[in-house]
Coordinates of C-alpha atoms in Angstrom, one line a residue:
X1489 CA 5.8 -22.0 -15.1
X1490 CA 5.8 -20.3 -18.4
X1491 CA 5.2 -16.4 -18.5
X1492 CA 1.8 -16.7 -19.9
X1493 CA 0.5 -19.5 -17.3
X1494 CA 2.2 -17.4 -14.2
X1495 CA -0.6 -16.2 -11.9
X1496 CA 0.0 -12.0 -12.1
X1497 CA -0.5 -11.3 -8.3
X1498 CA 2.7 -13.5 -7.5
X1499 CA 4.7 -11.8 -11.0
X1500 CA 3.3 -8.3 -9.3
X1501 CA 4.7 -9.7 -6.2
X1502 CA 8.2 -11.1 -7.7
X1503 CA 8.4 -7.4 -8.8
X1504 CA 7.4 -5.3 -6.0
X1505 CA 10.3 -7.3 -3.9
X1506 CA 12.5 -7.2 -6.2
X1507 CA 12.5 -2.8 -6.6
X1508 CA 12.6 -3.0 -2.8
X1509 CA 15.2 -5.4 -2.2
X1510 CA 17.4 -3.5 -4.6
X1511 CA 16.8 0.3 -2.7
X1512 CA 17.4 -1.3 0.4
X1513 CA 20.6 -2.6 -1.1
X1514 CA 21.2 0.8 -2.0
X1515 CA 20.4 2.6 1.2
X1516 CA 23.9 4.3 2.8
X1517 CA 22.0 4.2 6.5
X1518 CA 22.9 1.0 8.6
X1519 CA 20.4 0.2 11.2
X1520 CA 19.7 -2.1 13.5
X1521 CA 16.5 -4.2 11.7
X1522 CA 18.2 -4.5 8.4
X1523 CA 19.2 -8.3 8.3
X1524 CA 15.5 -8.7 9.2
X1525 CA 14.1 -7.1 6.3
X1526 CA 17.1 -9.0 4.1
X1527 CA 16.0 -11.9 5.5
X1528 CA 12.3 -11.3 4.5
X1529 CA 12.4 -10.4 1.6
X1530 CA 14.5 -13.2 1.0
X1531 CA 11.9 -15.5 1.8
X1532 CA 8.9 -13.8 0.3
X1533 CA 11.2 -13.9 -3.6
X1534 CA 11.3 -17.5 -3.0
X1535 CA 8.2 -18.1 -2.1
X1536 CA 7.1 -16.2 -5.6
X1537 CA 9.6 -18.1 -7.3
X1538 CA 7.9 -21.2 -6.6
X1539 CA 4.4 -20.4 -7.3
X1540 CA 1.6 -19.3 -5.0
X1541 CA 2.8 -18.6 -1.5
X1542 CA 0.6 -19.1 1.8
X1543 CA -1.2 -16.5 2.7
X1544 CA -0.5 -16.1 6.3
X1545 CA 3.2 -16.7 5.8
X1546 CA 3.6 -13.7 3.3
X1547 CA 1.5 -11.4 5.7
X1548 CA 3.7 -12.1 8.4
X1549 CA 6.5 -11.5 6.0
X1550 CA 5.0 -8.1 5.7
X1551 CA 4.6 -7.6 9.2
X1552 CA 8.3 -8.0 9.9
X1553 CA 9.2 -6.0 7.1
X1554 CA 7.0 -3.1 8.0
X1555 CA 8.4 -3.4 11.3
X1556 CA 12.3 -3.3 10.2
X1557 CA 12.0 -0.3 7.5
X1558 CA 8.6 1.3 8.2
X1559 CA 9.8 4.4 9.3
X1560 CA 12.3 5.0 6.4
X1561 CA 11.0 7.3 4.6
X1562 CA 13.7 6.7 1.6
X1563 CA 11.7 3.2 1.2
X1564 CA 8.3 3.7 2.3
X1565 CA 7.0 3.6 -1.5
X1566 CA 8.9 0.5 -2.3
X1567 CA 7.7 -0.6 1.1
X1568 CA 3.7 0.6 0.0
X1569 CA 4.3 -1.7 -3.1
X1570 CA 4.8 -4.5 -1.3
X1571 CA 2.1 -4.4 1.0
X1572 CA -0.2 -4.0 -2.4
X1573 CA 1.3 -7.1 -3.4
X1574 CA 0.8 -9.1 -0.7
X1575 CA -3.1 -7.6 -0.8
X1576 CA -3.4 -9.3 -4.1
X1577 CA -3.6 -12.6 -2.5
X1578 CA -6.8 -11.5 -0.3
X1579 CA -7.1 -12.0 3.4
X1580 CA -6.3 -15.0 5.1
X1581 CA -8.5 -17.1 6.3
X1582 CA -10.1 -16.5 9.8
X1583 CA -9.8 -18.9 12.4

């Protein structure tokens, strides 16, 4: 996809995970849900690398994320961007 025909929630997305991946990278503090937020972020920059990603899949992405590094305060706005991100992409369909 070129720049101009890339959909801007998943660029805003791209982004977003990107500045968070990077200050978690950064952050001295070990604890014991980091691989799980590595991990998921992992998977939600691949899944805006290759286009639109599923809804529920990037939600739950979220969810595990929140989970891991929620109570961080050093990455609760990177964390907040996220979240808006994944809001872009509306709510998931009920079932």
């Amino acid at each position: 996809m070129t720049g101009s025909d890339e959909d801007p929630r998943v660029a805003e997305l791209r982004t977003a995970v990107s500045r968070l991946r990077r200050e978690l990278a950064a952050h001295p503090a070990e604890f014991p849900d980091r691989v799980i937020a590595e991990d998921e972020l992992a998977a939600l920059a691949a899944m805006a690398a290759h286009g639109i990603p599923e809804i529920p899949r990037l939600r739950r992405s979220l969810l595990l994320i929140a989970g891991a590094i929620g109570s961080m305060s050093a990455l609760s706005r990177g964390l907040s961007e996220v979240r808006s991100a994944v809001e872009l992409f509306g709510e998931s369909p009920r079932r």
